[in-house]
Coordinates of C-alpha atoms and ligand atoms in Angstrom, one line a residue:
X1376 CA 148.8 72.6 130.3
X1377 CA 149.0 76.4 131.1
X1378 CA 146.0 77.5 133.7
X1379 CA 144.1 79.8 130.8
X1380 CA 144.1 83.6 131.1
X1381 CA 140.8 84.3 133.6
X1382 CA 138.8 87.2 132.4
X1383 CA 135.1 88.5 133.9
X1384 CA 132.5 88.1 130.4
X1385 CA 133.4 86.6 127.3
X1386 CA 131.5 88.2 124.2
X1387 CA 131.2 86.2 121.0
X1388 CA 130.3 88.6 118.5
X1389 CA 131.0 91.7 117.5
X1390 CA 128.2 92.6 115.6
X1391 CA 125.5 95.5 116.7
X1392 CA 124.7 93.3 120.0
X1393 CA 128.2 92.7 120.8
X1394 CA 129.4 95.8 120.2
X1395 CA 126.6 97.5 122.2
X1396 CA 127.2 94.8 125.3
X1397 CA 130.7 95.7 125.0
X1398 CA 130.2 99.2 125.1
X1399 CA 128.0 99.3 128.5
X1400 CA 130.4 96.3 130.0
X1401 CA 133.0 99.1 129.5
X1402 CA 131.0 101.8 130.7
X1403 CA 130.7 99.7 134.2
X1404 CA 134.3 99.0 134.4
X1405 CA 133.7 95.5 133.9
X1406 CA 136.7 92.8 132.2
X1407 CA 135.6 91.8 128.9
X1408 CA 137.4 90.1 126.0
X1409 CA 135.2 89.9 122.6
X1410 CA 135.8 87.0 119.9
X1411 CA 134.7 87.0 115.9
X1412 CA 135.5 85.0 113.0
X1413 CA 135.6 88.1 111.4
X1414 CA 138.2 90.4 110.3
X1415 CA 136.6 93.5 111.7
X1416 CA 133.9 94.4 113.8
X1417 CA 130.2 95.4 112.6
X1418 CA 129.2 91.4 111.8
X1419 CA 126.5 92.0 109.3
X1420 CA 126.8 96.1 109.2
X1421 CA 129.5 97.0 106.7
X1422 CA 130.0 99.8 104.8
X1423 CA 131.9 100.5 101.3
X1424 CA 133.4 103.0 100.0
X1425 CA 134.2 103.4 95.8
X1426 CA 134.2 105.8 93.2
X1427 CA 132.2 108.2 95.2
X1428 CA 129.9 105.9 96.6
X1429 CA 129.3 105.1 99.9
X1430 CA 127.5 101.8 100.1
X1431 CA 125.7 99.2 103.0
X1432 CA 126.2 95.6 101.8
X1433 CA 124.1 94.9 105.0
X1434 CA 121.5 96.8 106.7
X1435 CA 120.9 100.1 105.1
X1436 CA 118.9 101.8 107.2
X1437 CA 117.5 101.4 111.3
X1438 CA 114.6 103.1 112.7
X1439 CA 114.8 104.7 115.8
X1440 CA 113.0 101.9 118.5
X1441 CA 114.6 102.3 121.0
X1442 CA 116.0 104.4 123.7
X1443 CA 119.3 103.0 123.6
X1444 CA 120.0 103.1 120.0
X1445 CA 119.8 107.0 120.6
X1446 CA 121.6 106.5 124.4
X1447 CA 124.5 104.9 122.0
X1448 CA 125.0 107.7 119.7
X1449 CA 125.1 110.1 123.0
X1450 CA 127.6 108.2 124.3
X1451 CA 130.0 108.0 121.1
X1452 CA 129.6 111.7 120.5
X1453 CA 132.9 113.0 118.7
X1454 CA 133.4 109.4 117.4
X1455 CA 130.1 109.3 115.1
X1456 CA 127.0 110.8 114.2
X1457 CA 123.5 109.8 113.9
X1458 CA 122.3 110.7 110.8
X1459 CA 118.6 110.8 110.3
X1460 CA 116.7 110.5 106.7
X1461 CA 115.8 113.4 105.0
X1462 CA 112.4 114.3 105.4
X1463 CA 111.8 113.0 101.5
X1464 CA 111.8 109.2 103.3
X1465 CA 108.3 109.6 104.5
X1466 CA 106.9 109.0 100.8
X1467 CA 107.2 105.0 100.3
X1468 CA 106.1 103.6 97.2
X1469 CA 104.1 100.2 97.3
X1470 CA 104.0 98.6 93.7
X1471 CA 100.8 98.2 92.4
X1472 CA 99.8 96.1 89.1
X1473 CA 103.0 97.6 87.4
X1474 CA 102.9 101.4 89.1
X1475 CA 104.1 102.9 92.3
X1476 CA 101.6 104.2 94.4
X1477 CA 102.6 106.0 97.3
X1478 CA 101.6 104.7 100.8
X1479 CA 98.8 107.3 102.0
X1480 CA 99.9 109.2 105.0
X1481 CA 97.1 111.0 105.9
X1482 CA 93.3 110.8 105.8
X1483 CA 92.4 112.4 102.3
X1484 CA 94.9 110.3 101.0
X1485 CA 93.8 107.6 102.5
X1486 CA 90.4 107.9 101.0
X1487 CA 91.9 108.7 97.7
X1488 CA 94.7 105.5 97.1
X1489 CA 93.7 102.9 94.8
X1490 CA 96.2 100.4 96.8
X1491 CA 93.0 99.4 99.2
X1492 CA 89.6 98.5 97.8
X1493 CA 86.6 100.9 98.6
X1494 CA 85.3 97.5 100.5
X1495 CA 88.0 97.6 103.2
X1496 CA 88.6 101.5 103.4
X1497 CA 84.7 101.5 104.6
X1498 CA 85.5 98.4 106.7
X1499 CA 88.6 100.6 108.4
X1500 CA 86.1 102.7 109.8
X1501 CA 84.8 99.9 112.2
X1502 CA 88.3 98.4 112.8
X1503 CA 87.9 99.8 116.5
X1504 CA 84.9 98.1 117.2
X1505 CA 86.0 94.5 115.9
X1506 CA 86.5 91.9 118.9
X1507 CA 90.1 90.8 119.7
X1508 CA 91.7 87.8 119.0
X1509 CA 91.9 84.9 121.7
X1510 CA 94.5 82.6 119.8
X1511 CA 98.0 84.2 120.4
X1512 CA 99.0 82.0 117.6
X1513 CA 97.1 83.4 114.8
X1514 CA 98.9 84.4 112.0
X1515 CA 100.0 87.9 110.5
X1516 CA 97.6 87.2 107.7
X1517 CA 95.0 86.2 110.1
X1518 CA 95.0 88.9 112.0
X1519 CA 95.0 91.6 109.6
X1520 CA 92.3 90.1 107.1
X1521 CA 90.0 90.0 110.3
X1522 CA 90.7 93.5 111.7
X1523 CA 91.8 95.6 108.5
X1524 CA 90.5 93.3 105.0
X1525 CA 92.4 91.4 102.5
X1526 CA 93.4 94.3 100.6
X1527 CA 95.5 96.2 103.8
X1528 CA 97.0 93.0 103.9
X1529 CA 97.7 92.5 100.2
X1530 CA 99.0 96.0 100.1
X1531 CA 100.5 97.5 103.1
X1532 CA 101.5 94.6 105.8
X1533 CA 102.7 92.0 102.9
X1534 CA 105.2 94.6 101.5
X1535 CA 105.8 96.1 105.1
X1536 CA 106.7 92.8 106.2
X1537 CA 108.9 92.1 103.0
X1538 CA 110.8 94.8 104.0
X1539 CA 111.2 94.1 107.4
X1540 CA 111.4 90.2 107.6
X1541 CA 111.9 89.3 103.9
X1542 CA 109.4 87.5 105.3
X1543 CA 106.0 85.6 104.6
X1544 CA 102.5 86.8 106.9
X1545 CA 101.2 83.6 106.2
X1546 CA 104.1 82.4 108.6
X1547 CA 104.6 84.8 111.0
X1548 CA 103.3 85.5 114.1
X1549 CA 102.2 88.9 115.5
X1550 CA 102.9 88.2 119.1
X1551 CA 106.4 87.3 118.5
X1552 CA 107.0 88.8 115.7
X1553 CA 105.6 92.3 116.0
X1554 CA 104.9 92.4 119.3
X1555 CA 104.1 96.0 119.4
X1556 CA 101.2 95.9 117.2
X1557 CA 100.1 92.1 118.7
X1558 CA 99.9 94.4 122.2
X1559 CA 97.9 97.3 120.7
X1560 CA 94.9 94.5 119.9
X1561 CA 95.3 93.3 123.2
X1562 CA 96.0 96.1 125.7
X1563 CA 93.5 98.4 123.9
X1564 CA 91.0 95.8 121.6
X1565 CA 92.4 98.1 118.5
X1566 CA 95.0 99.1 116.2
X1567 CA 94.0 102.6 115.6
X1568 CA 92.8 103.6 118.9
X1569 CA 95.5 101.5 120.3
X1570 CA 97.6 103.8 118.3
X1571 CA 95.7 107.2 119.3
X1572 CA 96.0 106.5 123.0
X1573 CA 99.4 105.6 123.1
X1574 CA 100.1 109.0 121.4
X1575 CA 98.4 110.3 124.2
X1576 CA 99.8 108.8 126.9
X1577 CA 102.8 110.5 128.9
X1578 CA 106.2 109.9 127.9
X1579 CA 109.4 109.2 129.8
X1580 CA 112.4 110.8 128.9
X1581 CA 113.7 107.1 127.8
X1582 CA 110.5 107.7 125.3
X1583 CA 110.7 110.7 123.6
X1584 CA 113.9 109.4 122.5
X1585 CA 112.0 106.9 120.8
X1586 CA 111.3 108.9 117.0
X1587 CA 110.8 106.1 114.9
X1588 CA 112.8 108.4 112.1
X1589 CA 115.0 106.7 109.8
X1590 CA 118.8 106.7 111.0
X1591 CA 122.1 105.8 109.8
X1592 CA 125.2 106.8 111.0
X1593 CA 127.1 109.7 109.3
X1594 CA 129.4 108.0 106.9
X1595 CA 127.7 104.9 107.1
X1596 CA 126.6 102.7 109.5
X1597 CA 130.1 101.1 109.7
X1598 CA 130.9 104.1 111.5
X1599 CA 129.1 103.0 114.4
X1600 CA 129.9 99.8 114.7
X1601 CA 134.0 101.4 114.7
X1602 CA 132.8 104.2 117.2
X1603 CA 131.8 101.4 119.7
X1604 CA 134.8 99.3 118.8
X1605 CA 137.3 102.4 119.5
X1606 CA 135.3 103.0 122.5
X1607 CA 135.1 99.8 124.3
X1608 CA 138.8 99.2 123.8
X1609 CA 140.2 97.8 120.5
X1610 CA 142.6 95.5 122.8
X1611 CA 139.7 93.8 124.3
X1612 CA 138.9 92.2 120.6
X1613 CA 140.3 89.2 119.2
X1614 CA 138.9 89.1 115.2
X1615 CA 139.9 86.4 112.3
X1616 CA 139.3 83.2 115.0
X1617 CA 138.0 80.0 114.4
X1618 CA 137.5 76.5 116.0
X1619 CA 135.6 78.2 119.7
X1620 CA 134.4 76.0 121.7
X1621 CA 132.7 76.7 124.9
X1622 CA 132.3 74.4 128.4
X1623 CA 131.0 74.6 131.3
X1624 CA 133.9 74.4 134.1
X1625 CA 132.9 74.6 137.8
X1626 CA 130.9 77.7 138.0
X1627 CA 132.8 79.0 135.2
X1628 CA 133.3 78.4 131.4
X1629 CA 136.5 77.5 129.4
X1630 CA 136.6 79.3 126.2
X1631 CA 139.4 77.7 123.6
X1632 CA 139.6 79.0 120.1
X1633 CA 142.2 79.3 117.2
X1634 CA 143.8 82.0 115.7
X1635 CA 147.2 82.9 114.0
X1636 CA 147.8 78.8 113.9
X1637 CA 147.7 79.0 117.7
X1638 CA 145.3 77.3 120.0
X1639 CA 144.4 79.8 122.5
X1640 CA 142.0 79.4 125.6
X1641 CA 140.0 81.7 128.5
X1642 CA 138.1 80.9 131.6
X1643 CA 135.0 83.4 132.0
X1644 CA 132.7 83.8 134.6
X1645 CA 130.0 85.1 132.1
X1646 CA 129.7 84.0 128.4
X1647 CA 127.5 86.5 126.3
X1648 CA 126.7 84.6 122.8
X1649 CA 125.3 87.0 120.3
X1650 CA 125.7 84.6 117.0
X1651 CA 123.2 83.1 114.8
X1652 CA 121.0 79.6 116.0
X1653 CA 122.7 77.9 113.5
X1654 CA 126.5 78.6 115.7
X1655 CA 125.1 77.3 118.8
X1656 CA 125.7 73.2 118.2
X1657 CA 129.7 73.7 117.3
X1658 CA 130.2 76.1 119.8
X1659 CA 128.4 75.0 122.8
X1660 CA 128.9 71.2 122.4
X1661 CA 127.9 70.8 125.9
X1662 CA 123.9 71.7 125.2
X1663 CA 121.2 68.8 125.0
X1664 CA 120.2 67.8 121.7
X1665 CA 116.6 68.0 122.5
X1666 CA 116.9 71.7 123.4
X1667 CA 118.8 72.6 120.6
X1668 CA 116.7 71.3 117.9
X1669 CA 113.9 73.8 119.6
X1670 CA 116.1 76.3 118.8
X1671 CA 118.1 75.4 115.9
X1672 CA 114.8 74.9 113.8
X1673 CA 114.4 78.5 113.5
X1674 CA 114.4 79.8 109.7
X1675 CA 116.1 82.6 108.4
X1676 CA 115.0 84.4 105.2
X1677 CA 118.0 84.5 102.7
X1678 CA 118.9 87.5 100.9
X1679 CA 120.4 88.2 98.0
X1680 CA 121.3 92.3 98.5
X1681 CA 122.2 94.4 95.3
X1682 CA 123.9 97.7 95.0
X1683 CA 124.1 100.1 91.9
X1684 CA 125.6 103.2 91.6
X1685 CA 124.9 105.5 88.6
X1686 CA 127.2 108.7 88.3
X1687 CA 124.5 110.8 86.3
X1688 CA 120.5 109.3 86.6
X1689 CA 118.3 109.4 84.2
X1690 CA 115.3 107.2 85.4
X1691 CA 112.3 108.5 87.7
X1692 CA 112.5 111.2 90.5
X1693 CA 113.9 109.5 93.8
X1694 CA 111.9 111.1 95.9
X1695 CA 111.2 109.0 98.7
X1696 CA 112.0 106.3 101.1
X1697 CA 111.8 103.5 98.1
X1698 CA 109.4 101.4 97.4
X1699 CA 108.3 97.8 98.3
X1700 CA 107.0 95.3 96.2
X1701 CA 103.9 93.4 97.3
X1702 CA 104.1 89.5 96.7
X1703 CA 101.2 89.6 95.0
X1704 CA 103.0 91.5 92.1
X1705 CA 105.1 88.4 91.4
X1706 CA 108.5 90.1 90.7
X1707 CA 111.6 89.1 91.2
X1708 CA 112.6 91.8 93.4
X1709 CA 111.7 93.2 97.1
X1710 CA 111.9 96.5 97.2
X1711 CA 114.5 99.4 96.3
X1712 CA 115.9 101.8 98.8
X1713 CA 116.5 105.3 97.6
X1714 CA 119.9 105.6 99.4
X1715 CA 121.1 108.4 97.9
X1716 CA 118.0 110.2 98.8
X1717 CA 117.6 109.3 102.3
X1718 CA 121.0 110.1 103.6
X1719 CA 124.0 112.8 102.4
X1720 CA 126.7 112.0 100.2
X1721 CA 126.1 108.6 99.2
X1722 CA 126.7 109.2 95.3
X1723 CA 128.4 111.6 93.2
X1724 CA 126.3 115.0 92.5
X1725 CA 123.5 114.6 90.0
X1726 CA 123.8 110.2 90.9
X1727 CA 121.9 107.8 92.5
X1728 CA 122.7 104.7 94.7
X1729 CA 119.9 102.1 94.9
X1730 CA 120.2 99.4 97.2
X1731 CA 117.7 96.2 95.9
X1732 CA 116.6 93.4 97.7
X1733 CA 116.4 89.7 96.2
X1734 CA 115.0 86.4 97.2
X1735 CA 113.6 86.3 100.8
X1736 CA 111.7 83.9 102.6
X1737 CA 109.1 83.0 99.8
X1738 CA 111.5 83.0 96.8
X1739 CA 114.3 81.5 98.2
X1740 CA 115.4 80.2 94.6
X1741 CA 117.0 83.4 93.7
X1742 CA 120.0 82.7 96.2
X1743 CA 120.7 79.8 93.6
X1744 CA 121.3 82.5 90.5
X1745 CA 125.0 83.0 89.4
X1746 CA 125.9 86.4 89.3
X1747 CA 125.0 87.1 85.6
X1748 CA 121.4 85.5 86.5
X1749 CA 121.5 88.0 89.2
X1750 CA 122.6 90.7 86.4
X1751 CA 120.2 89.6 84.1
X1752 CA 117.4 90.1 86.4
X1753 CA 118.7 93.7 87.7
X1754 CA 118.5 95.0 84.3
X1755 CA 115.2 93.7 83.5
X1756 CA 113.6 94.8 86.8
X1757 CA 115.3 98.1 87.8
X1758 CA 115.2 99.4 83.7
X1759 CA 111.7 98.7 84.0
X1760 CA 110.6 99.5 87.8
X1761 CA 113.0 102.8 88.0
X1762 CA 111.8 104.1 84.4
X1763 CA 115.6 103.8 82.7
X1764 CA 116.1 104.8 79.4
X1765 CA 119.4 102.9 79.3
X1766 CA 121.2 100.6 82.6
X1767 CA 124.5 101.3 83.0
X1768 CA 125.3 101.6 86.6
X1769 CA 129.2 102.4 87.3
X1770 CA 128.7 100.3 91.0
X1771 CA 127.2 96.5 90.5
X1772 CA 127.6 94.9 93.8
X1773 CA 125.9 91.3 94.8
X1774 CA 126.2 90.4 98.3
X1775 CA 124.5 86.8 99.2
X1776 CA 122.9 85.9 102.6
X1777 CA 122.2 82.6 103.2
X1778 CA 120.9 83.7 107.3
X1779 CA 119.8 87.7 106.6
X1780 CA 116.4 87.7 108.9
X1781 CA 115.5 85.5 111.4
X1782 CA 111.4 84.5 111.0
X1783 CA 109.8 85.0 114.3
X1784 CA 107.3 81.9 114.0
X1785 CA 105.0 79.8 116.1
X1786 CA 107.8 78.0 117.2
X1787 CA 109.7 81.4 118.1
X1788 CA 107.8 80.7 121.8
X1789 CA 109.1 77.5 122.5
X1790 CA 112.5 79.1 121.3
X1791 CA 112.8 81.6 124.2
X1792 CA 111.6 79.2 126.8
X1793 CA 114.2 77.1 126.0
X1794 CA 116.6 79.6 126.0
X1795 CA 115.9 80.4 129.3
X1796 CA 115.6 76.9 130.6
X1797 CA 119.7 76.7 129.1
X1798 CA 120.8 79.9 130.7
X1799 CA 118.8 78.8 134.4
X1800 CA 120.7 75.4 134.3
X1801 CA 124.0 77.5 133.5
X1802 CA 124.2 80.4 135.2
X1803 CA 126.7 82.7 133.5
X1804 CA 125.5 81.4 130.0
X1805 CA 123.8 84.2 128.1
X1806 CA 121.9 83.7 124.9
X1807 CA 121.4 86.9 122.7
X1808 CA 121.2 87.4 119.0
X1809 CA 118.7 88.0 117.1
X1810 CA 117.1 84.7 117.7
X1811 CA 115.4 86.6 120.2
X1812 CA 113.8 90.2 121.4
X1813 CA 113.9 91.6 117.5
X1814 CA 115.7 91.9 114.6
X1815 CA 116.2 95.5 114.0
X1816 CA 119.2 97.3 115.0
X1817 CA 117.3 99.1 117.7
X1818 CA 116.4 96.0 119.3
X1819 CA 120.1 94.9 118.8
X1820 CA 121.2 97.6 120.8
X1821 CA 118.3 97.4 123.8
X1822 CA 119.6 93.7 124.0
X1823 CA 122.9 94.4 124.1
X1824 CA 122.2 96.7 126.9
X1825 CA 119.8 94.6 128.8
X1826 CA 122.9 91.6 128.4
X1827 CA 125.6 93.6 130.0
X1828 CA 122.9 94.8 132.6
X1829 CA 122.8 91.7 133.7
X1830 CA 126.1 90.6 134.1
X1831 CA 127.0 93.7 136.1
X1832 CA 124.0 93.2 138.1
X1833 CA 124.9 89.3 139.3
Ligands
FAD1497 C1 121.0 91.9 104.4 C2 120.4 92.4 105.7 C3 119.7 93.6 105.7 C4 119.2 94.1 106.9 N1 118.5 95.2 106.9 C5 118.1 95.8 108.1 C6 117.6 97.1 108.1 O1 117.4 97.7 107.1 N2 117.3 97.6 109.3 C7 117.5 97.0 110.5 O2 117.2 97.5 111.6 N3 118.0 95.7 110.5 C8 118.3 95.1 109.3 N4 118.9 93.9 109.3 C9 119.0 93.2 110.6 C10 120.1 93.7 111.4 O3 121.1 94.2 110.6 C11 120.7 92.6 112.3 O4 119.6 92.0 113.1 C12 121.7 93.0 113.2 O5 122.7 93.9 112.6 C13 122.4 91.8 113.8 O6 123.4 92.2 114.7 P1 124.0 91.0 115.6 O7 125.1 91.6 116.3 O8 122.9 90.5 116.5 O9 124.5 89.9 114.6 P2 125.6 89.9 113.5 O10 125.7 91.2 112.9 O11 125.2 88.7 112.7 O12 126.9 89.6 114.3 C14 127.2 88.4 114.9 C15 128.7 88.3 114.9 O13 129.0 87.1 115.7 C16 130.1 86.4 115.0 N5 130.0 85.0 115.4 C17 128.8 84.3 115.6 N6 129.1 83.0 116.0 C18 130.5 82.9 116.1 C19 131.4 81.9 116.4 N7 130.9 80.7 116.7 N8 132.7 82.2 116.4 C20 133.1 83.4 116.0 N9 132.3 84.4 115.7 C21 131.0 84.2 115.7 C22 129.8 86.6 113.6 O14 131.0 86.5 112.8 C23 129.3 88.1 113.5 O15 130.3 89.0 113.3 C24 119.4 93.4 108.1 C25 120.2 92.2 108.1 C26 120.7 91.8 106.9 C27 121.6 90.5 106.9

């Protein structure tokens, strides 16, 4: 047999983390080769265009995190744009018994919404008092009803966290899961003035990059994921593959993989995996059972994403974010994004393009429904939800998930120990993906940094 091709870091994946470990591999001068199963780069970001739409079948929208999500943009300038949402995405909509009600943004407001009971807006006022937890592994749920009051939870974090997670806050845990907030209780024994004295606190440069405004890319967010592609070096990618397998070999690895009817085969000092838990057992056959299962047992919300287009709207004013749709409503959707609102030329003049969640981690029965179910559904909820006179969208696109959002657990700790245990006993081996360090596109490009980091730096 031929002595394979030898090569510095092999990246599977070529989605956001790929892509942005690619990008910064390239930036260092380093040899890299990337491998997908898919035709084209992006993995779960992809963007349509038809009839004068312009259309995500997979995320829609990012916030801005983290540094390097900006840092990226900077860097592809001339390729693609960020494109931030207009300032209209600040008003979200939280259903309440049948109406939207928009999320209160400031203090009179807050006083004013009927989303929280009288009992818990009182109760707000001592939030900074309250003790702090001691069990790292109290729930979402938990934590909120004891610092905030059932009705914050019912009607601000359970929607927020549908349309984050698609998740469940009976499940999930704040320390991994939303770290940010499970450190504010911590570090300052309160949410809000954990909140106020963060605000206050001197920022690095790295930090004032950090917004938190909605972002797409102009175009789409498919133009970033090409931007990155084009940039790193399109000859460094290797798409439509199948069959990879990955072992160990001396200090290096031999990566063998088909493609074209061929059989085709690297040896890599560094192998950067950025897939799903559920791709680790075929592709690194090599790993212990026992320290798979403790990472394979993670559970992903599915999603069942729908887009309509509608050339000339007629229903209610789109004049926000979207809104979310608490579970306690019992619907049979998750929330609707005002695309065409947030971001510029999405839909023809005087249109709309909604983009509506299904299914998630509680209802996972709607990723069952044929497409007409799923039709049948639509109509009923969005005529009803969106105030339509009549539902005839000219755009009706279903797009099924069966591994959208990883759920960030109790096991979610064991998870990264063992994922450090793997890479220690192989040096080289690096686990990424969103099984770990977030789920958000921001945190898909810090990862991707931190990766490359530190492969340049062994
Ligand atoms: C429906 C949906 C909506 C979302 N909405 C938002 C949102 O609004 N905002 C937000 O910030 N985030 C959102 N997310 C999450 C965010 O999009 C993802 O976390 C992020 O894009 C994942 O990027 P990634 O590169 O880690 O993984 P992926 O995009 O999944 O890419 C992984 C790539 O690796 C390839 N791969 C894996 N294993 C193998 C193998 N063995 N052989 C060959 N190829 C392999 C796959 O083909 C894929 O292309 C959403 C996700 C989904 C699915």
């Amino acid at each position: 047999m031929n002595t394979p091709e030898s090569i510095h870091t092999l990246i599977i994946g070529s989605g956001l983390t790929g892509l942005s470990a690619a990008h910064y591999l390239n930036k260092a001068g380093v040899d890299f080769m990337v491998l997908d199963r898919n035709s084209q780069p992006g993995g779960v970001i992809q963007t349509q265009t038809e009839d004068g739409f312009v259309y995500e079948v997979g995320p829609n929208t990012g916030v801005v995190g983290s540094s390097e999500i900006v840092e990226l943009f900077e860097d592809l300038q001339g390729l693609c744009e960020l494109e931030t949402a207009s300032e209209k995405a600040q008003k979200r909509y939280i259903l309440k018994n049948g109406q939207w009600e928009p999320l209160p943004s400031g203090i009179m407001a807050g006083v004013k919404t009927p989303l929280f009971t009288l009992k818990d807006k009182f109760r707000l006022l001592g939030e900074p008092f309250r003790s702090k937890g001691k069990n790292p592994h109290e729930t979402l749920s938990q934590l909120v009803k004891r610092r905030m009051g059932q009705s914050f939870l019912d009607y601000a974090i359970d929607p927020f966290i549908i349309g984050v997670y698609a998740g469940d806050p009976d499940i999930l845990i704040p320390k991994y899961a939303l770290p940010k907030l499970y450190n504010l209780e911590q570090d300052y024994g309160s949410f809000i003035g954990g909140a106020i004295k963060k605000q206050m606190q001197k920022k690095t440069e790295a930090e004032k990059k950090i917004t938190r405004k909605v972002f797409s890319a102009k175009g789409g967010l498919s133009n970033l994921a090409r931007a990155l592609y084009t940039k790193a070096g399109k000859e460094k990618f290797r798409f439509s593959i199948s069959d990879l397998s990955v072992q160990p070999e001396g200090e290096n690895f031999r990566i063998s993989w088909s493609a074209e009817g061929k059989t085709h085969a690297v040896l890599a000092n560094h192998v950067i995996f950025t897939g799903g838990s559920f791709e680790l057992k075929e592709s690194f056959p090599f790993l212990e059972k026992t320290d798979l299962e403790k990472i394979t047992n993670l559970k992903y919300a599915k999603i069942t994403e729908v887009t309509l287009g509608f050339s000339h709207w007629k229903g209610m004013e789109l004049d926000g974010f979207g809104g979310l749709i608490p579970s306690r409503e019992k619907r049979d959707v998750l929330g609707v994004l005002f695309m065409s609102t947030l971001f510029e030329n999405r839909a023809p003049e005087k249109g709309a393009l909604l983009t509506i969640f299904m299914g998630g981690i509680r209802n996972k029965k709607i990723s069952e429904l044929t497409d007409e179910q799923v039709k049948e559904v639509i109509k009923r909820e969005i005529s009803d939800l969106m105030q339509l006179p009549d539902f005839n969208p000219e755009l009706f696109k279903i797009t099924r998930y069966q591994h959208a959002i990883p759920q960030y657990e109790a096991s979610s700790g064991v998870r990264f120990e063992t994922i450090e245990k793997i890479e220690k006993k192989y040096p080289g081996l690096l686990l990424g993906g969103n099984m770990r360090d977030g789920i958000g596109m921001a945190d898909r490009a810090k990862q991707g940094k931190m990766l490359a980091e530190q492969v340049i730096n062994k």
